[in-house]
Short mmCIF file of C-alpha atoms and ligand atoms in Angstrom, two decimals:
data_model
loop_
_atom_site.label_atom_id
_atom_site.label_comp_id
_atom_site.label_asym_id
_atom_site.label_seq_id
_atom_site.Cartn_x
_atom_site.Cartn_y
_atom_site.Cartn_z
CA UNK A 1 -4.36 -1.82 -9.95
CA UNK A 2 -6.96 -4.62 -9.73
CA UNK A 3 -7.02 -7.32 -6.83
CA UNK A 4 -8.14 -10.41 -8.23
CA UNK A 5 -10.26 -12.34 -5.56
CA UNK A 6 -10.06 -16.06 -5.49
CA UNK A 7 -12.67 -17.70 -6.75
CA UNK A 8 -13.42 -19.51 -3.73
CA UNK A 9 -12.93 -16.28 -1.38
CA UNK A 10 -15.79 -15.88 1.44
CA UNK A 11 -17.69 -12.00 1.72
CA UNK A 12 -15.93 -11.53 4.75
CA UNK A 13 -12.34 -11.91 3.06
CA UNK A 14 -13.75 -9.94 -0.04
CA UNK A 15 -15.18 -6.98 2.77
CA UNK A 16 -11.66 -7.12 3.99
CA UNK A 17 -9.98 -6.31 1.33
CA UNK A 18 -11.99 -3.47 0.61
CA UNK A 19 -12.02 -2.06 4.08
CA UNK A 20 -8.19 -2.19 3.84
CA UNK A 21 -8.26 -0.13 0.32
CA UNK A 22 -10.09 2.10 1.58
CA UNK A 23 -8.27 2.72 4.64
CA UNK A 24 -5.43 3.36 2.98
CA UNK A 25 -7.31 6.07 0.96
CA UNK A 26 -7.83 4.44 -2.59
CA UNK A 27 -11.20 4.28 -4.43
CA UNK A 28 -12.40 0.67 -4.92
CA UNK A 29 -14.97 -0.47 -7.80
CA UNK A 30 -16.46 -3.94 -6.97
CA UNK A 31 -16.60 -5.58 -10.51
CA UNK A 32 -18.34 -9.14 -10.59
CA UNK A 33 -17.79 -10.77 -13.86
CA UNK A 34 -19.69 -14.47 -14.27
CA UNK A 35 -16.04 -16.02 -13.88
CA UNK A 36 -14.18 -13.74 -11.20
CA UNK A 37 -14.81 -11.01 -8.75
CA UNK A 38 -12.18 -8.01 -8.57
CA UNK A 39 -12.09 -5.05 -6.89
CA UNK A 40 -10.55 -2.47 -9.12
CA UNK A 41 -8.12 0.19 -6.69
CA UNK A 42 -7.70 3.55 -8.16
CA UNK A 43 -4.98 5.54 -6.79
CA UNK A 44 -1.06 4.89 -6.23
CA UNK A 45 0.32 1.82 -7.61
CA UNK A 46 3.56 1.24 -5.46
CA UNK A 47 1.44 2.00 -2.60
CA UNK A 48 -0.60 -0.87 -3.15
CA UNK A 49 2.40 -3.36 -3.76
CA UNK A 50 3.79 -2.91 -0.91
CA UNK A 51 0.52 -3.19 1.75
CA UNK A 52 0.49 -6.74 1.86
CA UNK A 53 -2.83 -6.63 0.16
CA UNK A 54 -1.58 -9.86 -1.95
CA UNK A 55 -1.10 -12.31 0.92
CA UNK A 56 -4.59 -11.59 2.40
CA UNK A 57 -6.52 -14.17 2.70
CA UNK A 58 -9.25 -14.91 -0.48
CA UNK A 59 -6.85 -12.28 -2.91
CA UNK A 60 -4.91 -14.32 -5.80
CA UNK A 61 -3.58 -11.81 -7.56
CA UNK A 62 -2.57 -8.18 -8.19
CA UNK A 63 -2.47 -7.18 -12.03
CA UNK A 64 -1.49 -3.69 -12.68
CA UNK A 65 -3.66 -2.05 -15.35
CA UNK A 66 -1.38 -0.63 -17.79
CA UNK A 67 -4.08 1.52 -20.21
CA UNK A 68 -5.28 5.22 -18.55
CA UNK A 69 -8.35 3.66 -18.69
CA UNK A 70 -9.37 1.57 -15.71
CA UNK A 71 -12.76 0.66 -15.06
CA UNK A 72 -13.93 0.86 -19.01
CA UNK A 73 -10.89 -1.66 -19.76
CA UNK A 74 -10.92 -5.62 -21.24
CA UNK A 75 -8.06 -5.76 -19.11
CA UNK A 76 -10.39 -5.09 -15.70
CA UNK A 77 -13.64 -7.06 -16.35
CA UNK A 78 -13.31 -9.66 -19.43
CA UNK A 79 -17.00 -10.24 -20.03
CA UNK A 80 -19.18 -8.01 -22.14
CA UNK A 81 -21.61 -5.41 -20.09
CA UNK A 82 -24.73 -6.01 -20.68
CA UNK A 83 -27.20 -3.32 -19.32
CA UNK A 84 -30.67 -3.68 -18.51
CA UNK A 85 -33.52 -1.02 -19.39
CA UNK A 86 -36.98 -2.11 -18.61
CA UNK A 87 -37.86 -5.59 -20.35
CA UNK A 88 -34.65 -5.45 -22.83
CA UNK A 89 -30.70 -5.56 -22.77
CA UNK A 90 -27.88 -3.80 -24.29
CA UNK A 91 -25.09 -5.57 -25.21
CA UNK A 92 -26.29 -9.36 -25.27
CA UNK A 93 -27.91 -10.84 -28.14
CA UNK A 94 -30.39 -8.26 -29.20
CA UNK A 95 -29.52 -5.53 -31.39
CA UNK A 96 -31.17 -2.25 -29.90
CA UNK A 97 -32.67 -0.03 -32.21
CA UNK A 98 -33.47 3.56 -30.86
CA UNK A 99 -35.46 5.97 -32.86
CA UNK A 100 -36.88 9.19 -33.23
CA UNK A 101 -36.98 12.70 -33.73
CA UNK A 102 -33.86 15.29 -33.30
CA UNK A 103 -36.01 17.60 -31.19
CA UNK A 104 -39.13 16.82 -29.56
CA UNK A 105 -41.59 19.31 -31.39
CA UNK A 106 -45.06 18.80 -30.34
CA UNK A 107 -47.04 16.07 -28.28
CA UNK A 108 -49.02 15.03 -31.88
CA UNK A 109 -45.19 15.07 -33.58
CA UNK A 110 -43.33 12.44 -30.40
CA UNK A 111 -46.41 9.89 -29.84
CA UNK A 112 -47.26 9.60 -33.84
CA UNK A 113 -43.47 8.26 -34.14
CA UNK A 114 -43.08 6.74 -30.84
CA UNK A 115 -45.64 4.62 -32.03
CA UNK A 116 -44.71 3.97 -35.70
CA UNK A 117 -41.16 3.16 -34.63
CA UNK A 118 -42.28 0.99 -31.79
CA UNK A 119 -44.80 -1.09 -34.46
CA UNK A 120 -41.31 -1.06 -36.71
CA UNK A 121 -39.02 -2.83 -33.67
CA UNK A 122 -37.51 -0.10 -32.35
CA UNK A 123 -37.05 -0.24 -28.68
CA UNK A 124 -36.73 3.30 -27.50
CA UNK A 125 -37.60 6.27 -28.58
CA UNK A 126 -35.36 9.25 -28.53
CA UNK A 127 -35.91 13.22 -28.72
CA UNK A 128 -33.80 16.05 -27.73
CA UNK A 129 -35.38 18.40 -25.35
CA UNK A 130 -32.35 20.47 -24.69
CA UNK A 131 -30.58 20.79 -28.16
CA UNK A 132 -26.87 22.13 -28.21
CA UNK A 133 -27.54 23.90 -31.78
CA UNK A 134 -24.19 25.39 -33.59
CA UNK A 135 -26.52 28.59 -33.93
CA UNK A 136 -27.85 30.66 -30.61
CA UNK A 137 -30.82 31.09 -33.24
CA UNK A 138 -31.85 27.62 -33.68
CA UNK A 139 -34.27 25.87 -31.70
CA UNK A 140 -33.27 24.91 -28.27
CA UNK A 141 -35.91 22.14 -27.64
CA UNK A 142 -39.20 22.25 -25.44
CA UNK A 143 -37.04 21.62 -22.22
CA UNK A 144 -39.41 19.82 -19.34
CA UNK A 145 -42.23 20.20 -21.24
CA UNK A 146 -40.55 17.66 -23.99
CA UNK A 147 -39.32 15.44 -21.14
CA UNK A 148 -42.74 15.06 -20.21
CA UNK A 149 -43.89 14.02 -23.61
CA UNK A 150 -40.69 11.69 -23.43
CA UNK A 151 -42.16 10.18 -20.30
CA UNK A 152 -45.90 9.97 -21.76
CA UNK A 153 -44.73 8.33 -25.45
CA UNK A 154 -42.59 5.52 -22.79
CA UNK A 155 -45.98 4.94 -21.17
CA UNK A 156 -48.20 4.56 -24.02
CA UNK A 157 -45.79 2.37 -26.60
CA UNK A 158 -43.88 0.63 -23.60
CA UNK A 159 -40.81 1.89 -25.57
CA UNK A 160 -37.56 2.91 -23.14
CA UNK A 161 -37.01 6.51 -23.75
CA UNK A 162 -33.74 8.54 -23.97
CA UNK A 163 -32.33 12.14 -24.22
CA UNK A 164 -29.98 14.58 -24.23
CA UNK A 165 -28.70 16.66 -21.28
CA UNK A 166 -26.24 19.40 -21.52
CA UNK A 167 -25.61 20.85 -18.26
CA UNK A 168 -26.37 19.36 -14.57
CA UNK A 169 -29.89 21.25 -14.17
CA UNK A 170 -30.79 19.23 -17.25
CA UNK A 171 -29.53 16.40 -16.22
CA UNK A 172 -31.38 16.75 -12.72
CA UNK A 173 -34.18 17.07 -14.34
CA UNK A 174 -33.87 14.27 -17.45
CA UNK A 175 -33.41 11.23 -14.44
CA UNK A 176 -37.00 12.13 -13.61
CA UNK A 177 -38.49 11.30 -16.39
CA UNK A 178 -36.26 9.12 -19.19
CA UNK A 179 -34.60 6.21 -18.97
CA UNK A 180 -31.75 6.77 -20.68
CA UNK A 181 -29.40 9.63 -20.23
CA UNK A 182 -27.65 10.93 -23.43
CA UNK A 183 -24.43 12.91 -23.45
CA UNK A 184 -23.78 14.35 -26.83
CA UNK A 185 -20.48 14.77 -29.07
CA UNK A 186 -20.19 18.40 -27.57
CA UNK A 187 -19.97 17.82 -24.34
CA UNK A 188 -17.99 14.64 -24.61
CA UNK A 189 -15.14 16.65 -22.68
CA UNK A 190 -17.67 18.09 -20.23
CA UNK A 191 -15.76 16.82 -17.27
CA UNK A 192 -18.35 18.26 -14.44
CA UNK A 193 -21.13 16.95 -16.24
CA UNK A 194 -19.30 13.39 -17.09
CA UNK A 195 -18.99 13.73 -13.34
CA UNK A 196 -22.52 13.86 -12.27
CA UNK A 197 -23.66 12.01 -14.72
CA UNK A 198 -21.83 9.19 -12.81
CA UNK A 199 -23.48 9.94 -9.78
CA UNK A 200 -27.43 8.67 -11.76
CA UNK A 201 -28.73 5.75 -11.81
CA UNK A 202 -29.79 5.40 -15.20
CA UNK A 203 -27.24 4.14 -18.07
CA UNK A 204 -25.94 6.80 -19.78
CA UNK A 205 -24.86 6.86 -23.79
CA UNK A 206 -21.66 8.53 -23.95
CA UNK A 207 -21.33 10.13 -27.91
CA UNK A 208 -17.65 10.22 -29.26
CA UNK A 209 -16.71 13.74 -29.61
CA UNK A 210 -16.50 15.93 -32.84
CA UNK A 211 -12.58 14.58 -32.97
CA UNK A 212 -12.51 12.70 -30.33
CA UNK A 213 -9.40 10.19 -30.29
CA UNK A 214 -11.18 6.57 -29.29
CA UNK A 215 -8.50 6.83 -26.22
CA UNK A 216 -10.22 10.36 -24.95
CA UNK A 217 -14.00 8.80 -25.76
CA UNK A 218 -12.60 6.12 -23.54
CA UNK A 219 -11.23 8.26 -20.85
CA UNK A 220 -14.28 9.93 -20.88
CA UNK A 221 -16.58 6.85 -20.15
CA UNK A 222 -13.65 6.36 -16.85
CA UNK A 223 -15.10 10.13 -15.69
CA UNK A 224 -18.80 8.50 -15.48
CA UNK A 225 -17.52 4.72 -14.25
CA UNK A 226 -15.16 6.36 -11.53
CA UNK A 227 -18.09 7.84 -9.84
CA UNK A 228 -20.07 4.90 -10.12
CA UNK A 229 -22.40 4.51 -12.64
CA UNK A 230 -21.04 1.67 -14.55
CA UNK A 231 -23.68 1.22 -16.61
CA UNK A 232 -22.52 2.97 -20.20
CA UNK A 233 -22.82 2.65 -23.48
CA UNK A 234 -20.38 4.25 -25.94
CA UNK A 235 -21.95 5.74 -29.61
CA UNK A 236 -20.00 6.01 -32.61
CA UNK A 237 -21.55 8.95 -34.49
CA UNK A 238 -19.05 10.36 -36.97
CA UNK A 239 -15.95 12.21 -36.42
CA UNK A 240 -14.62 15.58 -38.26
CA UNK A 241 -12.49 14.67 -41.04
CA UNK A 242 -11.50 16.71 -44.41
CA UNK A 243 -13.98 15.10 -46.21
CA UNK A 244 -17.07 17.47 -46.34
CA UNK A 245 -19.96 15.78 -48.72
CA UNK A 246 -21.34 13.82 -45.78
CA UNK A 247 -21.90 16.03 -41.97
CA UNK A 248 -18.94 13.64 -40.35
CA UNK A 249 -17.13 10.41 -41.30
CA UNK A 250 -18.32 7.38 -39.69
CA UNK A 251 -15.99 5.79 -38.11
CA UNK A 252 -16.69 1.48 -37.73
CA UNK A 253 -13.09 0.39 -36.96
CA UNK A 254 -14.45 2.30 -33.51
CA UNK A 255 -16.69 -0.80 -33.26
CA UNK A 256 -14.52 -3.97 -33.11
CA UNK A 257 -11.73 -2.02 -31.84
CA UNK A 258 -13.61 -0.77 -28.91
CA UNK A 259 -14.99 -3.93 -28.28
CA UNK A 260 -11.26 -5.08 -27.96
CA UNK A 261 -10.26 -2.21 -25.48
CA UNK A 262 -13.78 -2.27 -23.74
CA UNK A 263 -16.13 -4.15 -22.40
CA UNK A 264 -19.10 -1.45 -22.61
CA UNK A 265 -21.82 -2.19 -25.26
CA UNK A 266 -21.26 -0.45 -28.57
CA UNK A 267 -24.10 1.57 -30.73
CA UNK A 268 -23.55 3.52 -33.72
CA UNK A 269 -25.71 6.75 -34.66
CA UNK A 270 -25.45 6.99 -38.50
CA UNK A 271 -28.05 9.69 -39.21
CA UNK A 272 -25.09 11.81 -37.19
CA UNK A 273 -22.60 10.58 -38.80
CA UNK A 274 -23.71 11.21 -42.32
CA UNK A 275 -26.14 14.29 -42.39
CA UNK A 276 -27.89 12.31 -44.91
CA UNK A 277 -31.05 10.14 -45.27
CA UNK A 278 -30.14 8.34 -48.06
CA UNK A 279 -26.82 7.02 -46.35
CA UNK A 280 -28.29 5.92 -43.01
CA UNK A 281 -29.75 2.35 -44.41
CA UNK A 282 -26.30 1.12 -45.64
CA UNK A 283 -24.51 2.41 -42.70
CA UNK A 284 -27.00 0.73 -40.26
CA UNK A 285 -26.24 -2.75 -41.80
CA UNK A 286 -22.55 -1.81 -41.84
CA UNK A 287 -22.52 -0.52 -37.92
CA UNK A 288 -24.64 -4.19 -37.48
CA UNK A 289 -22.39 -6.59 -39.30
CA UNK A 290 -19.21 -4.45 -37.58
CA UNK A 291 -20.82 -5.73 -34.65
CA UNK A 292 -22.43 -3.34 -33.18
CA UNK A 293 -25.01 -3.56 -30.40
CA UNK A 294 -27.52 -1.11 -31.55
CA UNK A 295 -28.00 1.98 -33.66
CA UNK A 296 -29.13 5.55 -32.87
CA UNK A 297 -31.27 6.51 -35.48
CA UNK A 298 -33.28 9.59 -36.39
CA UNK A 299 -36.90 9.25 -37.63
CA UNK A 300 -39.12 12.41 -38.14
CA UNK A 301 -42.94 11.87 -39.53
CA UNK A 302 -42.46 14.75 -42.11
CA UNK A 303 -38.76 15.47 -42.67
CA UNK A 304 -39.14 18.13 -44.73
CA UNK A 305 -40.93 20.29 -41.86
CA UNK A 306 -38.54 19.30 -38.77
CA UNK A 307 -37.24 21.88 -36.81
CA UNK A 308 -33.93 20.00 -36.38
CA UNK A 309 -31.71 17.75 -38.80
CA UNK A 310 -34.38 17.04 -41.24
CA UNK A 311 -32.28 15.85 -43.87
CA UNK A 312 -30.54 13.20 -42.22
CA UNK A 313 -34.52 11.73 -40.51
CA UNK A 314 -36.08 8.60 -41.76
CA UNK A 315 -39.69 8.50 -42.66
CA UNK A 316 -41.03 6.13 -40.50
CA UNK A 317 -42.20 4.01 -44.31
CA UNK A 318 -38.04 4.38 -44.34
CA UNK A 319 -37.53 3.21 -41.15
CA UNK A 320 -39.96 -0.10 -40.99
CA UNK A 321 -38.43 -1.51 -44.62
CA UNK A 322 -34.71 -0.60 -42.85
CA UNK A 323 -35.88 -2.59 -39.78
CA UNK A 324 -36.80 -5.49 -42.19
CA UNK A 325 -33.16 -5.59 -44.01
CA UNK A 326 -31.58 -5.20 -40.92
CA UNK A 327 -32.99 -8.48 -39.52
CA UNK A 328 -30.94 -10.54 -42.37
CA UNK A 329 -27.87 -8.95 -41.49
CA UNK A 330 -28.44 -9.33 -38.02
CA UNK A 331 -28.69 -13.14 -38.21
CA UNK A 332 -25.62 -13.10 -40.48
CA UNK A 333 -24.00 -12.31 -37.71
CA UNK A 334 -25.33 -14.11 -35.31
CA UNK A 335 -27.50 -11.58 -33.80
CA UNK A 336 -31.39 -10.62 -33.24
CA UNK A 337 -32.90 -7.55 -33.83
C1 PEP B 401 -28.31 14.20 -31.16
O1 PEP B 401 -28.26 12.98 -30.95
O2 PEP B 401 -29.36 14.81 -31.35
C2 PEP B 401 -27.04 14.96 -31.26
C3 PEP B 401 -27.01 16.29 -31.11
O3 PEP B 401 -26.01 14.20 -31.55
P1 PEP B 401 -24.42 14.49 -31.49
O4 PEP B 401 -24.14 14.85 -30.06
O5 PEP B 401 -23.85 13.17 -31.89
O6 PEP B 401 -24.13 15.59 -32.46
MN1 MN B 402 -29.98 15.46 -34.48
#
């Protein structure tokens, strides 16, 4: 249920509303959108219609929230998100391009693309440090030692910086040093970890799962929001279909129809989703004029020697003319990049 506050309602009417939620045992999300305040009440709706909540003074109206989704939905806060990270924002006007390895390899491998990408327009720079491989035999990424890199190739290029975590100890240890927290397609259904990831402070992306319905990505954004951390993006990066010539199928309906359902910013990851170099340019400026508000992009200085998805990497040559043709599409639609 959410109780829509008057627009004219004082703090103390607003605090007593919430103290009176609360008291009655439901857990209350304070959203502030530019053109209404309401406090979203998570627990039994009968309960709530008959408290009296709706003849307290400042409350206009109680609107029952019919999708399983609560916090993520349109139906609770109308505007767009938009979420700050250092001197940039996702989900306004700007199209946020993150790039970089797989796997952080070595300190020479992170800073020489950090800095390429950065002199390209990227924004952040990305590299897993815990990988989830298919194979126990793969490599598993430098751990802390690659966060640390992380944090060093943030400080010298200014670029945000974001990875992976897989479990809570990585996760503990990520927030110390990145600025974006990454949850990939595997552990989309990771409830524990959804969980504490919404007990951070940094935004998290949220990957769709291997065959994730867009109603269970969604439900799993509500695990992170209902503990708090509203500050998520979702990632479109391929789902499993029949159709094995590229790694997944890239989904873009997921982009304007999410927007619909949502009002979380929107990136798509199309080195992911096609396993492929060759198909990330076309699917960048497809994810872009879907309306997307960033892409998730991998860039390796030497594909041909990375440890981890090689084939679908960008050389950084690659990435800077992709950057350049993005910027036309962008503006097509009305965007920056
Ligand atoms: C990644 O971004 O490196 C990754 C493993 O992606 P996904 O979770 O989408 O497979
Ligand atoms: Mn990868």
């Amino acid at each position: 249920m959410i109780v829509v506050m008057d627009l004219r309602a004082t703090e103390e009417q607003v605090e007593a509303v919430y103290k009176r939620l609360e008291g009655m045992g439901f857990k209350t999300h304070l959203i502030k959108g530019v053109e209404r305040l309401v406090i979203g009440a998570i627990g039994d709706r009968k309960q709530i219609q008959n408290s009296g909540i709706e003849i307290m003074p400042g409350v206009e109206k109680l609107v029952p929230v019919m999708k399983p989704y609560k916090l993520v939905s349109r139906e609770v806060k109308v505007e767009d998100t938009v979420i700050k990270v250092r001197d940039f924002n996702i989900g306004a006007e700007e199209i946020i391009v993150i790039a970089g390895p797989c796997a952080v390899e070595s300190r020479e491998q992170l800073l020489e693309t950090a800095e390429l990408v950065a002199a390209a327009g990227a924004r952040a720079i990305r590299g897993g440090t815990y990988k989830p491989r298919t194979s126990p035999y793969s490599f598993q990424g430098m751990e802390e030692d690659g966060l640390q890199l992380l944090a060093e190739a943030g400080i010298k290029t200014g670029l945000a910086t974001i990875t992976e975590v897989i479990d809570e100890k990585s996760l503990g240890l990520a927030v110390n040093y990145v600025d974006i927290i990454q949850v990939g397609a595997r552990n989309m259904q990771n409830f524990q970890l959804l969980k504490a990831a919404g007990r951070v402070s940094k935004p998290v992306v949220l990957k769709r799962g291997l065959s994730a319905t867009m109603e269970e990505w969604l439900m799993a954004a509500e695990y992170i929001m209902s503990e708090g951390n509203y500050n998520v993006i979702l990632c479109e990066r391929g789902i499993r279909t029949f159709e094995n010539y590229t790694r997944n199928t890239l989904d873009l309906s997921a982009v304007p129809l999410i927007k619909q359902l949502s009002h979380l910013p929107v990136i798509v990851d199309p080195s992911h989703a096609t396993g492929e170099w060759r198909l990330v340019p076309p699917l960048s400026k497809g994810a872009v004029a879907a309306g997307a508000d960033g892409l998730l992009i991998e860039v390796h200085p030497d594909p041909v020697t990375a440890l981890c998805d090689g084939p679908q990497s960008l050389t950084p040559d690659n990435f800077k003319i992709l950057m350049q043709e993005l910027r036309a599409v962008a503006q097509a639609v009305g965007r920056d990049i």
